[in-house]
Each structure stands twice: as structure tokens, then as C-alpha cells.
PDB file of C-alpha atoms and ligand atoms in Angstrom:
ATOM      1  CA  UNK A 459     122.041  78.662  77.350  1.00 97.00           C
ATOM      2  CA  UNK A 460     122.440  79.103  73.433  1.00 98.00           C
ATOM      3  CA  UNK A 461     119.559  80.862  71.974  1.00 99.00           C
ATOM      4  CA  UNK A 462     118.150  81.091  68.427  1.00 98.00           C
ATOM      5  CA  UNK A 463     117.785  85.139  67.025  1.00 98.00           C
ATOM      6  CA  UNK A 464     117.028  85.751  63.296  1.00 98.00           C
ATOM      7  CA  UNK A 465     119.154  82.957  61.635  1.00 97.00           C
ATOM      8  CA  UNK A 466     122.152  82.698  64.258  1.00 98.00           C
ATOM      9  CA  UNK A 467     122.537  80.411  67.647  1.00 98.00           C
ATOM     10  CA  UNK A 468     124.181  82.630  70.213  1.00 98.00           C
ATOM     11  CA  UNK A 469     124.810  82.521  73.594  1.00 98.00           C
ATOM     12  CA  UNK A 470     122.161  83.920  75.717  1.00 98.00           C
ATOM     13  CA  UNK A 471     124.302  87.262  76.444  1.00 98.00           C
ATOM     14  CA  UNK A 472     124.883  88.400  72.813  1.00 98.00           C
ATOM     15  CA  UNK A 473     121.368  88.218  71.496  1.00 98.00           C
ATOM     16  CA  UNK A 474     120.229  91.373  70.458  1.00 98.00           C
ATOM     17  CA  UNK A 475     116.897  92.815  69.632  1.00 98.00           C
ATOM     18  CA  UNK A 476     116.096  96.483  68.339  1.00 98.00           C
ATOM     19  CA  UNK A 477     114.408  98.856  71.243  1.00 98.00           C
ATOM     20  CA  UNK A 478     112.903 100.038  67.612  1.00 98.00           C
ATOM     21  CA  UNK A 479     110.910  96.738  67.738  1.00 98.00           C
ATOM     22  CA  UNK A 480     107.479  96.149  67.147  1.00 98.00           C
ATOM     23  CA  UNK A 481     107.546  93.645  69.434  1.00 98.00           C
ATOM     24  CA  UNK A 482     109.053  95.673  72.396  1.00 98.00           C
ATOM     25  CA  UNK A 483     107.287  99.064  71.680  1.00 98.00           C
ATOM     26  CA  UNK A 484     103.529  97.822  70.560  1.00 98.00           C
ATOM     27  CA  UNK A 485     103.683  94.230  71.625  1.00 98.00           C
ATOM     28  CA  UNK A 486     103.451  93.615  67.996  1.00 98.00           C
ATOM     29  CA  UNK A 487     104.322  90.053  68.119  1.00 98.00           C
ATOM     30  CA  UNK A 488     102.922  86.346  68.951  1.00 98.00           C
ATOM     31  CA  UNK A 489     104.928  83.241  70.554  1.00 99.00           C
ATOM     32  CA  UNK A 490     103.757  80.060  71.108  1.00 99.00           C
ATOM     33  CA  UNK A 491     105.353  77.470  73.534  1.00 98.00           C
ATOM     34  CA  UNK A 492     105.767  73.460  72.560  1.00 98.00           C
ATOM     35  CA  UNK A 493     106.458  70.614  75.842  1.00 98.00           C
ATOM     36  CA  UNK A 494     110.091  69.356  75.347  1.00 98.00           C
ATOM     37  CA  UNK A 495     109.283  65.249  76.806  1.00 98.00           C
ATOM     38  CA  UNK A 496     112.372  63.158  76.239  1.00 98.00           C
ATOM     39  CA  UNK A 497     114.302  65.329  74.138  1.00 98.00           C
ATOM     40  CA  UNK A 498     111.121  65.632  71.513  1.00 98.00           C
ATOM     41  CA  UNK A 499     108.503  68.369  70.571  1.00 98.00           C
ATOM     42  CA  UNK A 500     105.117  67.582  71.592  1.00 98.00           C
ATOM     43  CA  UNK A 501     102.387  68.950  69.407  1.00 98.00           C
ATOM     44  CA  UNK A 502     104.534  70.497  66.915  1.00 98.00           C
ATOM     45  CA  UNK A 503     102.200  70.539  64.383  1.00 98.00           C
ATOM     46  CA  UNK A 504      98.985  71.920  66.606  1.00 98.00           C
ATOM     47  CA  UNK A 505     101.051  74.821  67.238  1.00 98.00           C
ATOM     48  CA  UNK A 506     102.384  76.061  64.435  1.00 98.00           C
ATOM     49  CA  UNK A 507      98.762  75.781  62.966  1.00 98.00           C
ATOM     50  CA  UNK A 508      97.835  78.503  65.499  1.00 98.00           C
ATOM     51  CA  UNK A 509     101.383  80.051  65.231  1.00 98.00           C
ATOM     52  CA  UNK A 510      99.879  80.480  61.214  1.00 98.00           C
ATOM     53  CA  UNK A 511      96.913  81.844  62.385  1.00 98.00           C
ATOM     54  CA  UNK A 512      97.649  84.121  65.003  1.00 98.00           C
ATOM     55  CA  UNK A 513     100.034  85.489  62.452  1.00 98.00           C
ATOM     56  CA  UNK A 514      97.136  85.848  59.843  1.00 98.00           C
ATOM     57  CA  UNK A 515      95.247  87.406  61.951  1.00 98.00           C
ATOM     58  CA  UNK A 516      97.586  90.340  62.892  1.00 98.00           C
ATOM     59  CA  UNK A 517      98.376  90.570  58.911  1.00 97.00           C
ATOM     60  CA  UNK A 518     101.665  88.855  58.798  1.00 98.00           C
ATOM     61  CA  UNK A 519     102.897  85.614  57.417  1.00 97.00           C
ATOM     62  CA  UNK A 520     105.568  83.029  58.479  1.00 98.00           C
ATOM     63  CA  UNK A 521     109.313  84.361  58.682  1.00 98.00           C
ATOM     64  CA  UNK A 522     110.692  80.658  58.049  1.00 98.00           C
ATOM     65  CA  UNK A 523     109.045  77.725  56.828  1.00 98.00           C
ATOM     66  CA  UNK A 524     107.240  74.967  58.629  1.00 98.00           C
ATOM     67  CA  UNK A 525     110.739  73.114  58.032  1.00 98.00           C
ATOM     68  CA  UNK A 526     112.600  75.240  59.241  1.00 98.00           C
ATOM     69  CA  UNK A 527     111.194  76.135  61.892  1.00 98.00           C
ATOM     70  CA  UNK A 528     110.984  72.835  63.513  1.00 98.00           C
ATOM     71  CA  UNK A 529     114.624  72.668  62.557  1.00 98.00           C
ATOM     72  CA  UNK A 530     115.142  75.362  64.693  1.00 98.00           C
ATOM     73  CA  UNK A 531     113.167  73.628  67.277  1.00 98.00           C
ATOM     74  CA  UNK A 532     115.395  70.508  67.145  1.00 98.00           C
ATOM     75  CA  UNK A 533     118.666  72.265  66.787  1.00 98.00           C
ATOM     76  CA  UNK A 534     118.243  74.369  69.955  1.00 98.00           C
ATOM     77  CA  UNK A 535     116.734  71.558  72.167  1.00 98.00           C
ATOM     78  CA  UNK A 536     120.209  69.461  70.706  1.00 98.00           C
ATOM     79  CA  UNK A 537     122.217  72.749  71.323  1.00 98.00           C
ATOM     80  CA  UNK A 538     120.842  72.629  75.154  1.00 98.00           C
ATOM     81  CA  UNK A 539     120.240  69.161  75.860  1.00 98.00           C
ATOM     82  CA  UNK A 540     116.889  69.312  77.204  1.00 98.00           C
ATOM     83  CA  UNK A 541     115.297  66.140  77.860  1.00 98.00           C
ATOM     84  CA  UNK A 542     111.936  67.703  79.569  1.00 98.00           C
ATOM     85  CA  UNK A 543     110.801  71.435  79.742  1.00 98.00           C
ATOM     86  CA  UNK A 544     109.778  73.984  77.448  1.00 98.00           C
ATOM     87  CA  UNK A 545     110.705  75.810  74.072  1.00 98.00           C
ATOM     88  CA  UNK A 546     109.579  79.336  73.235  1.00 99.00           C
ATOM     89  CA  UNK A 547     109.560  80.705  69.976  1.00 98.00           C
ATOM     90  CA  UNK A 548     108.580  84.606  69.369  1.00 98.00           C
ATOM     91  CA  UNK A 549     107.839  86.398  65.946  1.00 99.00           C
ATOM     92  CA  UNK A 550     107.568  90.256  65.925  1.00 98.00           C
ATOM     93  CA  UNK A 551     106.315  92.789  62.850  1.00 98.00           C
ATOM     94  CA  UNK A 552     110.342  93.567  62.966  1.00 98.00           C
ATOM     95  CA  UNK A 553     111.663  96.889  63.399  1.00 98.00           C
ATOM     96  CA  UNK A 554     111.088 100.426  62.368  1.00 98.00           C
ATOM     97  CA  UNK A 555     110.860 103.810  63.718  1.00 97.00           C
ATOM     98  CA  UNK A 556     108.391 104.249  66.237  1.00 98.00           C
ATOM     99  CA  UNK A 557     104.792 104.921  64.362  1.00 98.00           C
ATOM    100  CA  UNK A 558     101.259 103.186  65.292  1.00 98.00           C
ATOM    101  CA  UNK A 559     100.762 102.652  61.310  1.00 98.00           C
ATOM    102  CA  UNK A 560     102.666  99.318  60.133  1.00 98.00           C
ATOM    103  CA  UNK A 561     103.815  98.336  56.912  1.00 95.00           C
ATOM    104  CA  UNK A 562     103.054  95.568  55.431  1.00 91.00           C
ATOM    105  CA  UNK A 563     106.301  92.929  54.724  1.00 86.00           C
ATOM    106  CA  UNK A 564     108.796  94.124  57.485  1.00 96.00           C
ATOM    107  CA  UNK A 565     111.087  91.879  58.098  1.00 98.00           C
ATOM    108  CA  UNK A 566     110.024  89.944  61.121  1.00 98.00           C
ATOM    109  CA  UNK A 567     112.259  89.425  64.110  1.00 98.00           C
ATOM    110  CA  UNK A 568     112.129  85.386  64.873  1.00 98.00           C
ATOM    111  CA  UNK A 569     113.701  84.715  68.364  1.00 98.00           C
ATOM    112  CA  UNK A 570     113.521  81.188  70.507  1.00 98.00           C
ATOM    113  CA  UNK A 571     114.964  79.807  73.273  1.00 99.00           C
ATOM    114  CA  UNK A 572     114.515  76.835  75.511  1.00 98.00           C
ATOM    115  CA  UNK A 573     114.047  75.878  79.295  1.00 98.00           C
ATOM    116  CA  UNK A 574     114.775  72.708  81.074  1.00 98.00           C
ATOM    117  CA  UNK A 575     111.853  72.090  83.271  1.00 97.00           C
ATOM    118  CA  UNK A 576     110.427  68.947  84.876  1.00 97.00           C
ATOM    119  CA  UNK A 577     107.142  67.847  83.034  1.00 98.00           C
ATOM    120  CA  UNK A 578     106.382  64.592  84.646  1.00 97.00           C
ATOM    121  CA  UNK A 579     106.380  65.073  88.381  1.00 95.00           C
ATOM    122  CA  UNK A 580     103.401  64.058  90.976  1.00 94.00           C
ATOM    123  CA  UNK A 581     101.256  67.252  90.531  1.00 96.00           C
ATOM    124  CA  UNK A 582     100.036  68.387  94.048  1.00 94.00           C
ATOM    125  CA  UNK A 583      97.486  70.698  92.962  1.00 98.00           C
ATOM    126  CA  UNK A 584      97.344  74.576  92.794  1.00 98.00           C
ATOM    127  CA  UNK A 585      94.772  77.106  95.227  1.00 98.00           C
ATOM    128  CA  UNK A 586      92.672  79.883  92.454  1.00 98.00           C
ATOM    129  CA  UNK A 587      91.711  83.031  93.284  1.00 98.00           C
ATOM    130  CA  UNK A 588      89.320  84.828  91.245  1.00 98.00           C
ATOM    131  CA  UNK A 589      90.336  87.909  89.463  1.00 98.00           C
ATOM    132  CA  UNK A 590      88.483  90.111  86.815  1.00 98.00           C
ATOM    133  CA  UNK A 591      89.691  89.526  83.413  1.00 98.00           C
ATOM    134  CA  UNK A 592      90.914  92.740  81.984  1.00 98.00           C
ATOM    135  CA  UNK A 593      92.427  91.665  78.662  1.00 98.00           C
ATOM    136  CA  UNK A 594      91.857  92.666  75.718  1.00 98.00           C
ATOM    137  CA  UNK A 595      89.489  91.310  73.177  1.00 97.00           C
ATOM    138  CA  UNK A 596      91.240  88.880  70.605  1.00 98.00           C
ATOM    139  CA  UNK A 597      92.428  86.085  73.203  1.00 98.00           C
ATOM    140  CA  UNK A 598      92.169  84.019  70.500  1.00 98.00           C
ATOM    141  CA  UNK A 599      95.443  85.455  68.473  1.00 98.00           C
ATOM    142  CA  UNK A 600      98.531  84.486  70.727  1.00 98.00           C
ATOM    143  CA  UNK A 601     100.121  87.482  71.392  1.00 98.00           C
ATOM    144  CA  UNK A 602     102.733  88.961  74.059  1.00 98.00           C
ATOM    145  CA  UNK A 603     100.684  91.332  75.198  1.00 98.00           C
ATOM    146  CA  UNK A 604     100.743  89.267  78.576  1.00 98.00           C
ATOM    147  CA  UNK A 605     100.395  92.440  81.233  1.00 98.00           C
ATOM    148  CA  UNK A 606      96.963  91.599  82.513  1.00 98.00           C
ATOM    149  CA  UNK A 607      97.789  87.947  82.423  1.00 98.00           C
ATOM    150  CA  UNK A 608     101.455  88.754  84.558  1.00 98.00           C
ATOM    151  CA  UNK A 609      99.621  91.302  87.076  1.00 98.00           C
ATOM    152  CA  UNK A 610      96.807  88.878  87.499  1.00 98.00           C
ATOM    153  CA  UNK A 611      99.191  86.061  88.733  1.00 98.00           C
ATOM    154  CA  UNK A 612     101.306  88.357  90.566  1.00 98.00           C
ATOM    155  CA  UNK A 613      98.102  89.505  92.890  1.00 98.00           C
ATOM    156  CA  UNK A 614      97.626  85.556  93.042  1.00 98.00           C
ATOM    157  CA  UNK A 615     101.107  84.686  94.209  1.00 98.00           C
ATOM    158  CA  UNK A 616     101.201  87.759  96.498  1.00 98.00           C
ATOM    159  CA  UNK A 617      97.744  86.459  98.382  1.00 98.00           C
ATOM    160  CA  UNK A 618      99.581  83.417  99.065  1.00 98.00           C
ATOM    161  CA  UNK A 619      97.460  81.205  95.881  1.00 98.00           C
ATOM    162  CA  UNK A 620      99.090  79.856  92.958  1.00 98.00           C
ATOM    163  CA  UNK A 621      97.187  81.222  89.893  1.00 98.00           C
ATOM    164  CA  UNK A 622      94.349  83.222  88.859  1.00 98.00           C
ATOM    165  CA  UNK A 623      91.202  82.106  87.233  1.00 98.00           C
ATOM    166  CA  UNK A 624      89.835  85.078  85.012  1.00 98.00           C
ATOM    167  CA  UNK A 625      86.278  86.017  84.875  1.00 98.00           C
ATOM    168  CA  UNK A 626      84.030  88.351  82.521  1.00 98.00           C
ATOM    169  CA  UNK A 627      80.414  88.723  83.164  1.00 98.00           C
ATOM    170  CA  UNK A 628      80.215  86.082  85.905  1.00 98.00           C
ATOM    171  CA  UNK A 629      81.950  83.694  83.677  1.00 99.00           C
ATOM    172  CA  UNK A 630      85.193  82.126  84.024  1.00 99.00           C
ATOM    173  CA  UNK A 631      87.036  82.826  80.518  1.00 98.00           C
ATOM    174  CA  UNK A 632      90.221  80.359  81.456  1.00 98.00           C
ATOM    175  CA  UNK A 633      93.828  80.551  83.721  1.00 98.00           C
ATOM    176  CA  UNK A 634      96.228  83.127  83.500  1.00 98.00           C
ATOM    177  CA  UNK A 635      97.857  81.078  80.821  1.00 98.00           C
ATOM    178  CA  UNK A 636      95.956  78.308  80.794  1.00 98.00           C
ATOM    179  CA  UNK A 637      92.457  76.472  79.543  1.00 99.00           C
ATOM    180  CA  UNK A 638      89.710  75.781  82.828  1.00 99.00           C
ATOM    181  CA  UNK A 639      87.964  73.010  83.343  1.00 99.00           C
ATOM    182  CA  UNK A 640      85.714  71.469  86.159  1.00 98.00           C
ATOM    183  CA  UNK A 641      84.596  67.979  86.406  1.00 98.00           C
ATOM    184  CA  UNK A 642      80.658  68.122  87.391  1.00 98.00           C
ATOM    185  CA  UNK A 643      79.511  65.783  90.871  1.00 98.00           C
ATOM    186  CA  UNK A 644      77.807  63.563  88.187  1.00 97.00           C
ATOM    187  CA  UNK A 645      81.090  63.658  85.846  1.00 97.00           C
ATOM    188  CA  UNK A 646      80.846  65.910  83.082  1.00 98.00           C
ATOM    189  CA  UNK A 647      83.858  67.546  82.360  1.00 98.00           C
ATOM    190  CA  UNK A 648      82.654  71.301  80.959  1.00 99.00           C
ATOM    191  CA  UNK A 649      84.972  73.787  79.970  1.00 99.00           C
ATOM    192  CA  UNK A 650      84.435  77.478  77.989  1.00 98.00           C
ATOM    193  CA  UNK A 651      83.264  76.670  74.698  1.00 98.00           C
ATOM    194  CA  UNK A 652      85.666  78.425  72.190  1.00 98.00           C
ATOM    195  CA  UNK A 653      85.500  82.082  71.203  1.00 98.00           C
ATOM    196  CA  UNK A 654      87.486  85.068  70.812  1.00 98.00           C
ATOM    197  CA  UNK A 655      87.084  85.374  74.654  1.00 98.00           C
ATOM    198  CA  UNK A 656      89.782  82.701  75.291  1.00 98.00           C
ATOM    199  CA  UNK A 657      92.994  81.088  73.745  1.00 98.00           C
ATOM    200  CA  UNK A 658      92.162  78.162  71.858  1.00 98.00           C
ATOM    201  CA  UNK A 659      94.539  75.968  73.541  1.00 98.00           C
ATOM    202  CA  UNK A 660      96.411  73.020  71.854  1.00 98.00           C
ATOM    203  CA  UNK A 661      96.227  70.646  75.098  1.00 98.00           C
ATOM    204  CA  UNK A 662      92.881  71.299  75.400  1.00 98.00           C
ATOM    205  CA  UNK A 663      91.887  70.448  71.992  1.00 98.00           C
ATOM    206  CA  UNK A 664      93.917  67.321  72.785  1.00 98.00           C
ATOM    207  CA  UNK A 665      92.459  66.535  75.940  1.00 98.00           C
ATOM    208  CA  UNK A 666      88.747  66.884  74.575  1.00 98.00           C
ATOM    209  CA  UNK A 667      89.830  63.986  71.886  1.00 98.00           C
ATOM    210  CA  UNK A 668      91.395  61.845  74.562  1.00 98.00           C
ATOM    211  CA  UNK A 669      88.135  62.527  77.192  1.00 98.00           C
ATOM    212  CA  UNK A 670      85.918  61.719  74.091  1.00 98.00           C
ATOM    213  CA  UNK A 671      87.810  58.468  73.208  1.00 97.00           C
ATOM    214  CA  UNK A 672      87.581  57.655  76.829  1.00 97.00           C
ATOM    215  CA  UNK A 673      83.905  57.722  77.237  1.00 98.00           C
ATOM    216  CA  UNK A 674      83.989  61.086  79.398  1.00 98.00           C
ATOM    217  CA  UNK A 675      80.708  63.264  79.060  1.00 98.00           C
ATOM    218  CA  UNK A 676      82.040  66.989  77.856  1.00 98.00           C
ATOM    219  CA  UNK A 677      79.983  70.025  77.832  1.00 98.00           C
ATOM    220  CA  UNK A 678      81.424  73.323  76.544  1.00 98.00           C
ATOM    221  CA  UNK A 679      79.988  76.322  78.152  1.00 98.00           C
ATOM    222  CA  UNK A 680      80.535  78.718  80.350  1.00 98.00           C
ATOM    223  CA  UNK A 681      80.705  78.337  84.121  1.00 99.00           C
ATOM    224  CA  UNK A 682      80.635  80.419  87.015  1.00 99.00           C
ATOM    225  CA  UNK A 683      82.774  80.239  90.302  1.00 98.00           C
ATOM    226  CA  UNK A 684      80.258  78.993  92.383  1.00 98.00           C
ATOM    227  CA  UNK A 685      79.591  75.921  90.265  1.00 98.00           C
ATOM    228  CA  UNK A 686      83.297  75.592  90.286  1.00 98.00           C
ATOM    229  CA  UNK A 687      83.228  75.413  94.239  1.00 98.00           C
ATOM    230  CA  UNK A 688      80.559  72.959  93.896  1.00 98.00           C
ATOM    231  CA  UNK A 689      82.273  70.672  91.226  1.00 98.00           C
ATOM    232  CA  UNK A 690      83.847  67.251  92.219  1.00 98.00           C
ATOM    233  CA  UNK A 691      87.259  68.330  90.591  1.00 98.00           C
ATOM    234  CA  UNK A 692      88.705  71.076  88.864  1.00 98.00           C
ATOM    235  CA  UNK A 693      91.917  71.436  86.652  1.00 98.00           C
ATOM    236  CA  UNK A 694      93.604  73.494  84.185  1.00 98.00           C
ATOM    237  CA  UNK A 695      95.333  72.554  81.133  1.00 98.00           C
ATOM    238  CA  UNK A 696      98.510  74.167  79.225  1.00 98.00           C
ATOM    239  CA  UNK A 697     101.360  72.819  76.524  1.00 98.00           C
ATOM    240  CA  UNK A 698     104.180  72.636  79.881  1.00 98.00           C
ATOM    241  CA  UNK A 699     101.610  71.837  82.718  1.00 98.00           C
ATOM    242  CA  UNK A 700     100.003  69.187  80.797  1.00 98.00           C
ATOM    243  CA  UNK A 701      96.729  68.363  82.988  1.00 98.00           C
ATOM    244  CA  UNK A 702      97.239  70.006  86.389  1.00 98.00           C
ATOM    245  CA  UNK A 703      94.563  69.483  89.384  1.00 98.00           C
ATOM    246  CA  UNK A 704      93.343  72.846  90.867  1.00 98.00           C
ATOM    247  CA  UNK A 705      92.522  71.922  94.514  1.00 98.00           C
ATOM    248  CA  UNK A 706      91.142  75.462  96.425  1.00 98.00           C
ATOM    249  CA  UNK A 707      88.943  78.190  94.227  1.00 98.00           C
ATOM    250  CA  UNK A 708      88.381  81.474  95.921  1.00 98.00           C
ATOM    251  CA  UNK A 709      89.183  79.844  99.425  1.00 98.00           C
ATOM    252  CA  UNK A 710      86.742  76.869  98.937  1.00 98.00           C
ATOM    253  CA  UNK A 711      88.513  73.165  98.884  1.00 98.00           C
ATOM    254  CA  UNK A 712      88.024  70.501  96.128  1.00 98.00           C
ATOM    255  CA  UNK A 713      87.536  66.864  96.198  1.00 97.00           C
ATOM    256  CA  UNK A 714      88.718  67.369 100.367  1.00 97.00           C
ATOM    257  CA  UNK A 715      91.973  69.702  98.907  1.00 97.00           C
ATOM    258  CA  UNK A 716      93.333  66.698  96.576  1.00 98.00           C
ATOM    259  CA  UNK A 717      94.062  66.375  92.809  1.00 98.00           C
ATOM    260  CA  UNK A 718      90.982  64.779  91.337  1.00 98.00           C
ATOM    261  CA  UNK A 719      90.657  61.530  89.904  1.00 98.00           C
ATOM    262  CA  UNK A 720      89.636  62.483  86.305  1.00 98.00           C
ATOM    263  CA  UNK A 721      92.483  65.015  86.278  1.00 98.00           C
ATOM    264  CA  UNK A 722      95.146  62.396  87.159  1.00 98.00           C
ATOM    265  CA  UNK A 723      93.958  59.652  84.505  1.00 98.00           C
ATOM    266  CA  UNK A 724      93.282  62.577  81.612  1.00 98.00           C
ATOM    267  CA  UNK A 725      97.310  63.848  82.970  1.00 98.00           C
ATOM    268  CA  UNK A 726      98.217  59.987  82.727  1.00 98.00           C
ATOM    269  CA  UNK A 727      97.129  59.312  78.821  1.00 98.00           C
ATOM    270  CA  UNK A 728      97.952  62.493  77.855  1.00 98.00           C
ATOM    271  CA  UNK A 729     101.730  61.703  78.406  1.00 98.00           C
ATOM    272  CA  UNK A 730     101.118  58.483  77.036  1.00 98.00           C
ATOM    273  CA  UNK A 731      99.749  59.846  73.813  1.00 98.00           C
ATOM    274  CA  UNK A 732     102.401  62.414  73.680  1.00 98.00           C
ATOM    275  CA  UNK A 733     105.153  59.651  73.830  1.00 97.00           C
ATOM    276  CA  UNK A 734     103.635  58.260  71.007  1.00 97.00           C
ATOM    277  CA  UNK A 735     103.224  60.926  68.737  1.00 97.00           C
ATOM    278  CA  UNK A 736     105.909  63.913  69.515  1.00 98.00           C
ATOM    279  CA  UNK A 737     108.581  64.568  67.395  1.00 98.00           C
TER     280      UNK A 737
HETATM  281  N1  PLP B 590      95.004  80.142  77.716  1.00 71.34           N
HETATM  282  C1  PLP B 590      95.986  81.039  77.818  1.00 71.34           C
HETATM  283  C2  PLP B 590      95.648  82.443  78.144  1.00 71.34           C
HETATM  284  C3  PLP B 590      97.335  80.663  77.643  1.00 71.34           C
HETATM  285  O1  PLP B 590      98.311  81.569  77.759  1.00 71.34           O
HETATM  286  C4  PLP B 590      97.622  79.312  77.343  1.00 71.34           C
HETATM  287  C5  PLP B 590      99.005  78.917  77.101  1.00 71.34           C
HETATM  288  O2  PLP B 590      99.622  78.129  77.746  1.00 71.34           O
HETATM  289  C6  PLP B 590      96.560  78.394  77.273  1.00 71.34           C
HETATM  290  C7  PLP B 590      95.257  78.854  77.434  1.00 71.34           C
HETATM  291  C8  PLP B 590      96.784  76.938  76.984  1.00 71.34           C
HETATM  292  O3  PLP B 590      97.123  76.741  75.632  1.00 71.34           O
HETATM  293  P1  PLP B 590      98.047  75.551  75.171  1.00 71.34           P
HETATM  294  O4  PLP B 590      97.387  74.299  75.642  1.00 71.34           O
HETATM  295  O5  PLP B 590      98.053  75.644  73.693  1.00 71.34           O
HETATM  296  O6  PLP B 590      99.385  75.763  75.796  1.00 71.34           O
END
């Protein structure tokens, strides 16, 4: 794979990063991930709005420009030849010696790299188990600090599920890395209403427009597990899943343990409306 690392394509094997950076030491650093569907970006522009604002919000500004950056984006998915999967692109404080006081202006470290993934399969469904979220308490800036996130899937995985569902105060927040949503036995769709308690994710923002244009009811607001058991359908949402049915929560079956009907037509026009406007 050839990989993008502060200005030069390299093979994966000679790119380099400082153990002096930020991003390694303090986690000092925010990424965002774009769907790669026939060769193009989807959302481009949705995510490097939050890119810009994640950055902001940490005190640091863009390393490249908007241009360039999706330059970047199509040079590398060229470089690969990816026709469906994902591309990550990472953007640290930059390096210096080890000291929990930044500076303000380092030069950032900008890293990417893509990879190949099927996007439009049949999705079977994934099994939730609850887990307490544990994160910290700007989910709404992008970073890597992705520990909680990683250990809470893990535990998933390891109890023979697929994903975690996170939940503060009785309250699902969202996935593990993605936006929650359950579809309500008289077909509401209601998902967490945005905060600084979740990410405020691109799809979602997407799939809210689409629902709307569609005629689907949509309440945002918190929900707890139990309603979740009792919904008709439940699904999740993310840039690379796209709309993905969640059939089993905490051991309890969904819609008799089978993707939902909402989530398959929302998962249906969502491609459609990415083929029509990615880039
Ligand atoms: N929530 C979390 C914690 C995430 O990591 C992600 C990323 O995939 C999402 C939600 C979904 O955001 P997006 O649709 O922008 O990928």
C-alpha cells in the first residue's frame, strides 16, 4: 500500500512518525474517515467541516488547504486503486519534546492512508451488548483518543457480539464508532439528540435529511436499552458502514433477529444519494 506522510507518498514500510509526537505521546491529534464508493470520496465536504472544527477546538488550524487535501485524497485512492473501502486521514499538534504545555503553531504531522473494503454487501445485522461509556467528555471533537472505544469492542467481540452500544446515566450515547438509532413499533426513528456527549456524525446528519425527505417521523432524544429491546428495529450509522441493521441488544432479538425494514430502505437511498453526489 502507498501511504501519504507530511508531503511525500511512500510505501507503507518507510513512513515514519516521531515517538516525540503529540499524536503518539498525548493523543494530541484528530482523523476523520471518508467512504471510498466507486473510486470517489463520499461526503468530502461534511468532513472536512468537522475535520475544521475538531481542529478549532483543540487550538489548531488546517496543515494543508481544503484543495489540497482532497488532492491528497484523490491521489492516494489513484495510487491504490480502491474502488470501495475507506480513507483515513490523521493530523497531530506535530512534534516536540515531551511536555503537557503545547505551543501554539507546531508544525502538524498530516498522515493518510487508504483501505480497500467492501461497502455495498447484503448487511446481515450485528448482536449489541451494553457497556458503560467511559470516555471522556468532548465526543464531539474527533480525536484518537480511541482506548475506551477499542476496549469496549474488544469485551464485545470477546462475549461472542459484534459491537458495543455505550451508555451514561441510563442513556445510550451512540456505537463504539458509530451514531444509534432505533425505529419505534409505531415508526419513529429517534436517535441522541446532539451534544458534546456524542460524535456528531456525518452519515447521520445525512440520514436525518434523507428520513425527513422521505416522510419518516424523527425524534432526537435520548433512549434507554430497554426501549431499544422493545423497538421494531434498530441500526447504527457510520461514514464505511453506511446504515447497518443491529439485530440482538443485550441478548434480546429484533424484528425476529433480521435487519429491519426502515434500515434497509434508509441503507438503499443513502448509496443512491452518495452516487450522486461524491466526488
Ligand atoms: N460516533 C463515533 C464515536 C464514531 O467514531 C463515528 C465514526 O465513524 C461515528 C459516530 C459516526 O460518524 P460518521 O458518520 O461521521 O462516520
Amino acid at each position: 500500500r502507498i501511504v501519504y506522510v507530511n508531503g511525500a507518498y511512500v510505501p507503507e514500510e518507510e513512513a515514519t512518525v516521531s515517538i516525540f509526537d503529540r499524536g503518539f505521546l498525548f493523543a494530541d491529534a484528530v482523523y476523520e474517515v471518508c467512504a471510498i464508493l466507486d473510486g470517489k470520496i463520499c461526503e468530502f465536504e461534511g468532513h472536512v467541516e468537522r475535520l475544521i472544527r475538531s481542529l478549532g477546538e483543540l487550538d489548531m488550524g488546517m496543515p494543508v488547504s481544503k484543495e489540497e487535501l482532497l488532492e491528497i485524497h484523490r491521489e492516494l485512492i489513484k495510487r491504490n486503486n480502491v474502488e470501495q473501502g475507506a480513507i483515513y486521514l490523521q493530523i497531530t499538534r506535530g512534534t516536540a519534546d515531551r511536555d503537557f504545555v503545547y505551543k501554539k503553531d507546531m508544525k502538524q504531522t498530516l498522515v493518510m492512508f487508504t483501505q480497500a473494503k467492501g461497502l455495498t454487501e447484503e448487511k446481515a445485522g450485528i448482536r449489541v451488548v451494553s457497556a458503560p461509556d467511559i470516555r471522556w467528555g468532548r465526543r464531539d471533537i474527533k480525536t484518537v483518543q480511541l482506548l475506551a472505544s477499542s476496549m469496549c469492542k474488544t469485551m464485545a467481540k470477546a462475549a461472542g457480539k459484534d459491537d458495543a452500544w455505550l451508555v451514561q446515566d441510563g442513556f445510550v450515547t451512540e456505537g463504539s464508532s458509530s451514531n444509534a438509532y432505533i425505529v419505534t413499533k409505531d415508526g419513529k426513528i429517534v436517535t441522541r439528540n446532539l451534544s458534546t456527549s456524542i460524535l456528531h456524525g456525518i452519515t447521520r446528519k445525512a440520514i436525518l435529511r434523507l428520513a425527513a425527505e422521505l416522510d419518516m417521523e424523527i425524534e432526537e432524544r435520548p433512549f434507554t436499552i430497554a426501549e431499544a429491546q422493545d423497538a421494531a428495529e434498530a441500526f447504527f450509522t457510520a461514514a464505511t458502514a453506511f446504515v447497518y441493521p443491529v439485530i440482538e441488544i443485550d441478548g434480546v432479538e429484533l424484528n425476529g433477529g433480521k435487519p429491519g425494514p426502515v434500515a434497509k430502505r434508509l441503507n438503499e437511498v443513502y448509496i443512491e444519494e452518495s452516487r450522486k453526489s461524491y466526488i
